[in-house]
Amino acid sequence: MKIRPFTEDDRPFLRTLFLAARKSSWTWRDDSEWQLEDFDRVTLGEKVLVAEEDGHRIGFAAVLDRDNFLHSLFIDPNHQGSGAGSALLQAVQSGFTSTGALKCQTENLRAQSFYKKHGWRVVAQGQSEQGEYLLMHYVL
């Protein structure tokens, strides 16, 4: 497993991966208006790391570095459980300069379990236009 910085060559693959991963994982959401270009909007201005195995892109994480905020972490549905998520999360956490933060949708029980397993803790709840979320912190 290789974790590396995003290049423009990754964009078409990660667009497809992002759409497929959301449709597979976020079954409680209406996906009728989701598009491939959502990846571009969601990751704009963020540092993106790519997980690659045997030359295939299998996941990505997008981080707001200055805020130590993990905005997105998605794994190809066919590679769930491969260790790619853990490898990406470890790479993200190693770049934090202080307490890390993320928002996880309350319906996303699988993601909550994943983050808790890696030392993240719920510190608050909130509401956004995407629905209810948990604010989670990772303390160095």
CSV table of N, CA and C in Angstrom, one decimal:
chain,number,residue,atom,x,y,z
A,1,MET,N,0.8,-1.2,0.0
A,1,MET,CA,0.0,0.0,0.0
A,1,MET,C,0.9,1.2,0.0
A,2,LYS,N,0.6,2.1,-0.9
A,2,LYS,CA,1.4,3.4,-1.0
A,2,LYS,C,0.4,4.6,-0.8
A,3,ILE,N,0.8,5.5,0.1
A,3,ILE,CA,0.1,6.7,0.3
A,3,ILE,C,0.9,7.8,-0.3
A,4,ARG,N,0.3,8.6,-1.2
A,4,ARG,CA,1.1,9.6,-1.9
A,4,ARG,C,0.2,10.9,-2.2
A,5,PRO,N,0.8,12.0,-2.5
A,5,PRO,CA,0.1,13.2,-2.8
A,5,PRO,C,-0.7,13.1,-4.1
A,6,PHE,N,-1.8,13.7,-4.2
A,6,PHE,CA,-2.7,13.8,-5.4
A,6,PHE,C,-1.9,14.5,-6.5
A,7,THR,N,-2.2,14.0,-7.7
A,7,THR,CA,-1.8,14.6,-9.0
A,7,THR,C,-3.0,14.8,-9.9
A,8,GLU,N,-3.0,15.6,-10.8
A,8,GLU,CA,-4.1,15.8,-11.7
A,8,GLU,C,-4.5,14.6,-12.4
A,9,ASP,N,-3.5,13.7,-12.7
A,9,ASP,CA,-3.9,12.4,-13.3
A,9,ASP,C,-4.8,11.6,-12.5
A,10,ASP,N,-4.9,11.8,-11.2
A,10,ASP,CA,-5.8,11.1,-10.3
A,10,ASP,C,-7.3,11.5,-10.4
A,11,ARG,N,-7.5,12.7,-10.9
A,11,ARG,CA,-8.8,13.3,-10.8
A,11,ARG,C,-9.9,12.4,-11.4
A,12,PRO,N,-9.8,11.9,-12.6
A,12,PRO,CA,-10.9,11.1,-13.2
A,12,PRO,C,-11.2,9.9,-12.3
A,13,PHE,N,-10.2,9.2,-11.8
A,13,PHE,CA,-10.4,8.0,-11.0
A,13,PHE,C,-11.0,8.4,-9.7
A,14,LEU,N,-10.5,9.4,-9.0
A,14,LEU,CA,-11.1,9.8,-7.7
A,14,LEU,C,-12.5,10.4,-7.8
A,15,ARG,N,-12.8,11.0,-8.9
A,15,ARG,CA,-14.2,11.4,-9.1
A,15,ARG,C,-15.1,10.2,-9.1
A,16,THR,N,-14.8,9.2,-9.8
A,16,THR,CA,-15.6,8.0,-9.9
A,16,THR,C,-15.6,7.2,-8.6
A,17,LEU,N,-14.5,7.2,-7.9
A,17,LEU,CA,-14.4,6.5,-6.6
A,17,LEU,C,-15.3,7.2,-5.6
A,18,PHE,N,-15.2,8.6,-5.6
A,18,PHE,CA,-16.0,9.4,-4.6
A,18,PHE,C,-17.5,9.1,-4.8
A,19,LEU,N,-17.9,9.1,-6.0
A,19,LEU,CA,-19.3,8.9,-6.3
A,19,LEU,C,-19.8,7.5,-5.9
A,20,ALA,N,-19.0,6.5,-6.3
A,20,ALA,CA,-19.3,5.1,-6.0
A,20,ALA,C,-19.3,4.9,-4.5
A,21,ALA,N,-18.3,5.4,-3.8
A,21,ALA,CA,-18.2,5.2,-2.3
A,21,ALA,C,-19.4,5.8,-1.6
A,22,ARG,N,-19.8,7.0,-2.0
A,22,ARG,CA,-20.9,7.7,-1.3
A,22,ARG,C,-22.2,6.9,-1.6
A,23,LYS,N,-22.4,6.4,-2.8
A,23,LYS,CA,-23.6,5.7,-3.1
A,23,LYS,C,-23.7,4.4,-2.4
A,24,SER,N,-22.5,3.8,-2.2
A,24,SER,CA,-22.4,2.5,-1.5
A,24,SER,C,-22.6,2.7,0.0
A,25,SER,N,-22.0,3.7,0.6
A,25,SER,CA,-22.0,3.9,2.0
A,25,SER,C,-23.1,4.7,2.6
A,26,TRP,N,-23.5,5.7,1.9
A,26,TRP,CA,-24.5,6.7,2.4
A,26,TRP,C,-25.9,6.4,1.9
A,27,THR,N,-26.3,5.2,2.3
A,27,THR,CA,-27.6,4.7,1.7
A,27,THR,C,-28.8,5.5,2.2
A,28,TRP,N,-28.7,6.2,3.3
A,28,TRP,CA,-29.8,7.0,3.9
A,28,TRP,C,-30.0,8.3,3.2
A,29,ARG,N,-29.0,8.7,2.3
A,29,ARG,CA,-29.1,10.0,1.6
A,29,ARG,C,-29.7,9.8,0.2
A,30,ASP,N,-30.3,10.9,-0.3
A,30,ASP,CA,-30.8,10.9,-1.7
A,30,ASP,C,-29.6,11.2,-2.6
A,31,ASP,N,-29.3,10.3,-3.5
A,31,ASP,CA,-28.1,10.4,-4.3
A,31,ASP,C,-28.5,10.9,-5.8
A,32,SER,N,-29.7,11.2,-6.0
A,32,SER,CA,-30.2,11.5,-7.3
A,32,SER,C,-29.5,12.7,-8.0
A,33,GLU,N,-28.9,13.6,-7.2
A,33,GLU,CA,-28.3,14.8,-7.8
A,33,GLU,C,-26.7,14.7,-7.7
A,34,TRP,N,-26.2,13.7,-7.2
A,34,TRP,CA,-24.8,13.6,-7.1
A,34,TRP,C,-24.1,13.4,-8.5
A,35,GLN,N,-23.0,14.0,-8.6
A,35,GLN,CA,-22.3,14.0,-9.9
A,35,GLN,C,-20.8,13.7,-9.7
A,36,LEU,N,-20.1,13.3,-10.8
A,36,LEU,CA,-18.7,13.1,-10.7
A,36,LEU,C,-17.9,14.3,-10.3
A,37,GLU,N,-18.4,15.5,-10.7
A,37,GLU,CA,-17.7,16.7,-10.4
A,37,GLU,C,-17.8,17.1,-9.0
A,38,ASP,N,-18.6,16.5,-8.2
A,38,ASP,CA,-18.7,16.8,-6.7
A,38,ASP,C,-17.3,16.7,-6.1
A,39,PHE,N,-16.5,15.7,-6.5
A,39,PHE,CA,-15.2,15.6,-6.0
A,39,PHE,C,-14.4,16.9,-6.1
A,40,ASP,N,-14.5,17.6,-7.2
A,40,ASP,CA,-13.8,18.8,-7.4
A,40,ASP,C,-14.2,19.9,-6.4
A,41,ARG,N,-15.5,20.0,-6.2
A,41,ARG,CA,-16.0,21.0,-5.3
A,41,ARG,C,-15.7,20.7,-3.9
A,42,VAL,N,-15.8,19.4,-3.5
A,42,VAL,CA,-15.6,19.0,-2.1
A,42,VAL,C,-14.1,19.1,-1.7
A,43,THR,N,-13.2,18.9,-2.6
A,43,THR,CA,-11.7,18.9,-2.2
A,43,THR,C,-11.0,20.2,-2.6
A,44,LEU,N,-11.8,21.2,-3.1
A,44,LEU,CA,-11.1,22.5,-3.6
A,44,LEU,C,-10.4,23.1,-2.4
A,45,GLY,N,-9.1,23.4,-2.7
A,45,GLY,CA,-8.2,24.0,-1.7
A,45,GLY,C,-7.7,23.1,-0.6
A,46,GLU,N,-8.0,21.8,-0.7
A,46,GLU,CA,-7.5,20.9,0.3
A,46,GLU,C,-6.3,20.1,-0.1
A,47,LYS,N,-5.6,19.6,0.8
A,47,LYS,CA,-4.5,18.7,0.5
A,47,LYS,C,-5.1,17.3,0.4
A,48,VAL,N,-4.9,16.6,-0.7
A,48,VAL,CA,-5.5,15.3,-1.0
A,48,VAL,C,-4.3,14.3,-1.0
A,49,LEU,N,-4.5,13.2,-0.3
A,49,LEU,CA,-3.6,12.1,-0.3
A,49,LEU,C,-4.4,10.9,-1.0
A,50,VAL,N,-3.6,10.1,-1.7
A,50,VAL,CA,-4.2,9.0,-2.5
A,50,VAL,C,-3.6,7.7,-2.0
A,51,ALA,N,-4.5,6.7,-1.8
A,51,ALA,CA,-4.0,5.3,-1.4
A,51,ALA,C,-4.0,4.5,-2.7
A,52,GLU,N,-2.9,3.9,-2.9
A,52,GLU,CA,-2.7,3.1,-4.2
A,52,GLU,C,-2.2,1.7,-3.8
A,53,GLU,N,-2.7,0.7,-4.5
A,53,GLU,CA,-2.2,-0.6,-4.3
A,53,GLU,C,-2.0,-1.3,-5.7
A,54,ASP,N,-0.9,-1.8,-6.0
A,54,ASP,CA,-0.6,-2.5,-7.2
A,54,ASP,C,-0.9,-1.5,-8.4
A,55,GLY,N,-0.7,-0.2,-8.3
A,55,GLY,CA,-0.9,0.7,-9.3
A,55,GLY,C,-2.4,1.2,-9.4
A,56,HIS,N,-3.3,0.7,-8.6
A,56,HIS,CA,-4.7,1.1,-8.6
A,56,HIS,C,-5.0,2.1,-7.5
A,57,ARG,N,-5.7,3.1,-7.8
A,57,ARG,CA,-6.1,4.1,-6.8
A,57,ARG,C,-7.3,3.5,-6.0
A,58,ILE,N,-7.2,3.3,-4.7
A,58,ILE,CA,-8.3,2.6,-4.0
A,58,ILE,C,-8.9,3.5,-2.9
A,59,GLY,N,-8.4,4.7,-2.7
A,59,GLY,CA,-9.0,5.6,-1.7
A,59,GLY,C,-8.3,7.0,-1.7
A,60,PHE,N,-8.9,7.9,-1.0
A,60,PHE,CA,-8.3,9.2,-0.8
A,60,PHE,C,-8.7,9.8,0.5
A,61,ALA,N,-7.9,10.8,1.0
A,61,ALA,CA,-8.3,11.6,2.1
A,61,ALA,C,-8.0,13.0,1.7
A,62,ALA,N,-8.9,13.9,2.1
A,62,ALA,CA,-8.7,15.4,1.9
A,62,ALA,C,-8.7,16.1,3.2
A,63,VAL,N,-7.7,17.0,3.4
A,63,VAL,CA,-7.5,17.6,4.7
A,63,VAL,C,-7.3,19.1,4.5
A,64,LEU,N,-7.9,19.9,5.4
A,64,LEU,CA,-7.6,21.3,5.5
A,64,LEU,C,-6.4,21.4,6.5
A,65,ASP,N,-5.2,21.4,6.0
A,65,ASP,CA,-4.0,21.4,6.8
A,65,ASP,C,-4.0,22.4,7.9
A,66,ARG,N,-4.2,23.6,7.5
A,66,ARG,CA,-4.1,24.7,8.5
A,66,ARG,C,-5.0,24.6,9.7
A,67,ASP,N,-6.1,23.8,9.5
A,67,ASP,CA,-7.1,23.6,10.6
A,67,ASP,C,-7.0,22.2,11.2
A,68,ASN,N,-6.1,21.4,10.7
A,68,ASN,CA,-6.0,20.0,11.2
A,68,ASN,C,-7.3,19.3,11.1
A,69,PHE,N,-8.0,19.6,10.0
A,69,PHE,CA,-9.4,19.1,9.8
A,69,PHE,C,-9.4,18.1,8.7
A,70,LEU,N,-9.8,16.9,9.0
A,70,LEU,CA,-10.0,15.8,8.0
A,70,LEU,C,-11.4,16.0,7.4
A,71,HIS,N,-11.5,16.4,6.2
A,71,HIS,CA,-12.7,16.7,5.6
A,71,HIS,C,-13.4,15.5,4.9
A,72,SER,N,-12.5,14.7,4.3
A,72,SER,CA,-13.0,13.5,3.5
A,72,SER,C,-12.1,12.3,3.6
A,73,LEU,N,-12.6,11.1,3.8
A,73,LEU,CA,-11.8,9.9,3.6
A,73,LEU,C,-12.8,8.9,3.0
A,74,PHE,N,-12.4,8.5,1.8
A,74,PHE,CA,-13.3,7.5,1.1
A,74,PHE,C,-12.4,6.4,0.5
A,75,ILE,N,-13.0,5.2,0.6
A,75,ILE,CA,-12.3,4.0,0.0
A,75,ILE,C,-13.2,3.4,-1.0
A,76,ASP,N,-12.7,2.9,-2.1
A,76,ASP,CA,-13.4,2.2,-3.1
A,76,ASP,C,-14.2,1.1,-2.5
A,77,PRO,N,-15.5,1.0,-2.7
A,77,PRO,CA,-16.3,-0.1,-2.1
A,77,PRO,C,-15.7,-1.5,-2.3
A,78,ASN,N,-15.0,-1.7,-3.3
A,78,ASN,CA,-14.4,-3.1,-3.6
A,78,ASN,C,-13.2,-3.3,-2.7
A,79,HIS,N,-12.7,-2.2,-2.0
A,79,HIS,CA,-11.5,-2.4,-1.2
A,79,HIS,C,-11.7,-2.0,0.2
A,80,GLN,N,-13.0,-2.0,0.6
A,80,GLN,CA,-13.3,-1.8,2.1
A,80,GLN,C,-12.7,-2.9,2.9
A,81,GLY,N,-12.1,-2.6,4.0
A,81,GLY,CA,-11.5,-3.6,4.8
A,81,GLY,C,-10.0,-4.0,4.4
A,82,SER,N,-9.5,-3.3,3.4
A,82,SER,CA,-8.2,-3.7,2.9
A,82,SER,C,-7.0,-3.0,3.7
A,83,GLY,N,-7.4,-2.1,4.6
A,83,GLY,CA,-6.3,-1.4,5.3
A,83,GLY,C,-6.0,0.0,4.7
A,84,ALA,N,-6.6,0.3,3.6
A,84,ALA,CA,-6.4,1.6,2.9
A,84,ALA,C,-6.9,2.7,3.8
A,85,GLY,N,-8.0,2.6,4.4
A,85,GLY,CA,-8.6,3.7,5.3
A,85,GLY,C,-7.6,3.9,6.4
A,86,SER,N,-7.2,2.9,7.1
A,86,SER,CA,-6.3,3.0,8.2
A,86,SER,C,-5.0,3.7,7.8
A,87,ALA,N,-4.4,3.3,6.6
A,87,ALA,CA,-3.2,3.8,6.1
A,87,ALA,C,-3.3,5.3,5.8
A,88,LEU,N,-4.5,5.7,5.2
A,88,LEU,CA,-4.7,7.1,4.9
A,88,LEU,C,-4.9,7.9,6.2
A,89,LEU,N,-5.6,7.3,7.1
A,89,LEU,CA,-5.9,8.0,8.4
A,89,LEU,C,-4.6,8.2,9.1
A,90,GLN,N,-3.7,7.2,9.2
A,90,GLN,CA,-2.4,7.4,9.8
A,90,GLN,C,-1.6,8.5,9.2
A,91,ALA,N,-1.6,8.5,7.8
A,91,ALA,CA,-0.9,9.6,7.1
A,91,ALA,C,-1.4,11.0,7.4
A,92,VAL,N,-2.7,11.1,7.5
A,92,VAL,CA,-3.3,12.4,7.9
A,92,VAL,C,-3.0,12.8,9.3
A,93,GLN,N,-3.1,11.8,10.2
A,93,GLN,CA,-2.9,12.1,11.6
A,93,GLN,C,-1.4,12.5,11.8
A,94,SER,N,-0.5,11.9,11.1
A,94,SER,CA,0.9,12.3,11.2
A,94,SER,C,1.2,13.7,10.8
A,95,GLY,N,0.3,14.3,10.0
A,95,GLY,CA,0.5,15.7,9.6
A,95,GLY,C,-0.1,16.7,10.5
A,96,PHE,N,-0.9,16.3,11.5
A,96,PHE,CA,-1.5,17.2,12.4
A,96,PHE,C,-0.5,17.9,13.3
A,97,THR,N,-0.7,19.2,13.5
A,97,THR,CA,0.2,20.0,14.4
A,97,THR,C,-0.4,20.2,15.8
A,98,SER,N,-1.7,19.9,15.9
A,98,SER,CA,-2.4,20.0,17.1
A,98,SER,C,-3.6,19.0,17.0
A,99,THR,N,-4.6,19.2,17.9
A,99,THR,CA,-5.8,18.3,17.9
A,99,THR,C,-6.4,18.3,16.5
A,100,GLY,N,-6.6,17.0,16.0
A,100,GLY,CA,-7.3,16.9,14.7
A,100,GLY,C,-8.8,16.9,14.9
A,101,ALA,N,-9.5,17.2,13.9
A,101,ALA,CA,-11.0,17.3,14.0
A,101,ALA,C,-11.6,16.7,12.7
A,102,LEU,N,-12.8,16.2,12.8
A,102,LEU,CA,-13.6,15.8,11.6
A,102,LEU,C,-15.1,15.8,12.0
A,103,LYS,N,-15.9,15.9,11.0
A,103,LYS,CA,-17.4,15.7,11.2
A,103,LYS,C,-17.8,14.4,10.6
A,104,CYS,N,-18.6,13.6,11.3
A,104,CYS,CA,-19.0,12.3,10.8
A,104,CYS,C,-20.6,12.3,11.0
A,105,GLN,N,-21.3,12.0,9.9
A,105,GLN,CA,-22.7,12.0,9.9
A,105,GLN,C,-23.2,11.0,10.9
A,106,THR,N,-24.2,11.4,11.7
A,106,THR,CA,-24.7,10.5,12.8
A,106,THR,C,-25.2,9.1,12.2
A,107,GLU,N,-25.7,9.1,11.0
A,107,GLU,CA,-26.2,7.9,10.4
A,107,GLU,C,-25.0,6.9,10.0
A,108,ASN,N,-23.8,7.5,9.9
A,108,ASN,CA,-22.7,6.7,9.4
A,108,ASN,C,-22.0,5.9,10.5
A,109,LEU,N,-22.7,4.9,11.0
A,109,LEU,CA,-22.2,4.1,12.1
A,109,LEU,C,-20.9,3.4,11.8
A,110,ARG,N,-20.7,3.0,10.6
A,110,ARG,CA,-19.5,2.3,10.2
A,110,ARG,C,-18.3,3.2,10.3
A,111,ALA,N,-18.4,4.4,9.9
A,111,ALA,CA,-17.4,5.4,9.9
A,111,ALA,C,-17.1,5.8,11.4
A,112,GLN,N,-18.1,6.0,12.2
A,112,GLN,CA,-17.9,6.3,13.6
A,112,GLN,C,-17.1,5.2,14.3
A,113,SER,N,-17.4,4.0,14.0
A,113,SER,CA,-16.7,2.9,14.6
A,113,SER,C,-15.2,2.9,14.2
A,114,PHE,N,-15.0,3.1,12.9
A,114,PHE,CA,-13.7,3.2,12.3
A,114,PHE,C,-12.8,4.2,13.0
A,115,TYR,N,-13.4,5.5,13.1
A,115,TYR,CA,-12.6,6.5,13.8
A,115,TYR,C,-12.4,6.3,15.2
A,116,LYS,N,-13.4,5.8,15.9
A,116,LYS,CA,-13.2,5.5,17.4
A,116,LYS,C,-12.1,4.4,17.6
A,117,LYS,N,-12.1,3.4,16.7
A,117,LYS,CA,-11.1,2.4,16.8
A,117,LYS,C,-9.7,3.0,16.6
A,118,HIS,N,-9.6,4.1,15.9
A,118,HIS,CA,-8.3,4.8,15.7
A,118,HIS,C,-8.0,5.9,16.7
A,119,GLY,N,-8.8,6.0,17.8
A,119,GLY,CA,-8.5,6.9,18.8
A,119,GLY,C,-9.2,8.3,18.8
A,120,TRP,N,-10.2,8.4,17.9
A,120,TRP,CA,-11.0,9.6,17.8
A,120,TRP,C,-12.1,9.5,18.8
A,121,ARG,N,-12.5,10.7,19.3
A,121,ARG,CA,-13.5,10.8,20.3
A,121,ARG,C,-14.6,11.8,20.0
A,122,VAL,N,-15.8,11.5,20.2
A,122,VAL,CA,-16.9,12.5,20.0
A,122,VAL,C,-16.9,13.6,21.0
A,123,VAL,N,-16.9,14.8,20.6
A,123,VAL,CA,-16.8,16.0,21.5
A,123,VAL,C,-18.1,16.8,21.4
A,124,ALA,N,-18.9,16.7,20.4
A,124,ALA,CA,-20.1,17.5,20.2
A,124,ALA,C,-20.9,17.0,19.1
A,125,GLN,N,-22.2,17.4,19.0
A,125,GLN,CA,-23.1,17.1,18.0
A,125,GLN,C,-23.5,18.4,17.3
A,126,GLY,N,-23.9,18.4,16.0
A,126,GLY,CA,-24.3,19.6,15.3
A,126,GLY,C,-25.2,19.2,14.2
A,127,GLN,N,-25.6,20.3,13.5
A,127,GLN,CA,-26.6,20.1,12.4
A,127,GLN,C,-26.0,21.0,11.2
A,128,SER,N,-26.0,20.4,10.0
A,128,SER,CA,-25.6,21.1,8.8
A,128,SER,C,-26.7,20.9,7.8
A,129,GLU,N,-26.5,21.4,6.6
A,129,GLU,CA,-27.4,21.2,5.5
A,129,GLU,C,-27.4,19.7,5.0
A,130,GLN,N,-26.4,19.0,5.4
A,130,GLN,CA,-26.3,17.6,5.0
A,130,GLN,C,-26.9,16.7,6.1
A,131,GLY,N,-27.3,17.3,7.2
A,131,GLY,CA,-27.9,16.5,8.3
A,131,GLY,C,-27.2,16.6,9.6
A,132,GLU,N,-27.5,15.8,10.6
A,132,GLU,CA,-26.9,15.8,11.9
A,132,GLU,C,-25.5,15.1,11.7
A,133,TYR,N,-24.6,15.6,12.5
A,133,TYR,CA,-23.2,15.1,12.5
A,133,TYR,C,-22.6,15.1,13.9
A,134,LEU,N,-21.6,14.3,14.1
A,134,LEU,CA,-20.8,14.3,15.3
A,134,LEU,C,-19.5,15.0,15.0
A,135,LEU,N,-19.1,15.9,15.9
A,135,LEU,CA,-17.7,16.4,15.8
A,135,LEU,C,-16.8,15.5,16.6
A,136,MET,N,-15.8,15.1,16.0
A,136,MET,CA,-14.8,14.2,16.6
A,136,MET,C,-13.4,14.8,16.6
A,137,HIS,N,-12.7,14.5,17.7
A,137,HIS,CA,-11.3,15.0,17.8
A,137,HIS,C,-10.3,13.8,18.0
A,138,TYR,N,-9.1,14.1,17.5
A,138,TYR,CA,-8.0,13.2,17.7
A,138,TYR,C,-6.9,14.0,18.4
A,139,VAL,N,-6.6,13.6,19.6
A,139,VAL,CA,-5.6,14.4,20.3
A,139,VAL,C,-4.2,13.7,20.2
A,140,LEU,N,-3.2,14.5,19.8
A,140,LEU,CA,-1.9,14.0,19.6
A,140,LEU,C,-1.3,13.5,20.9
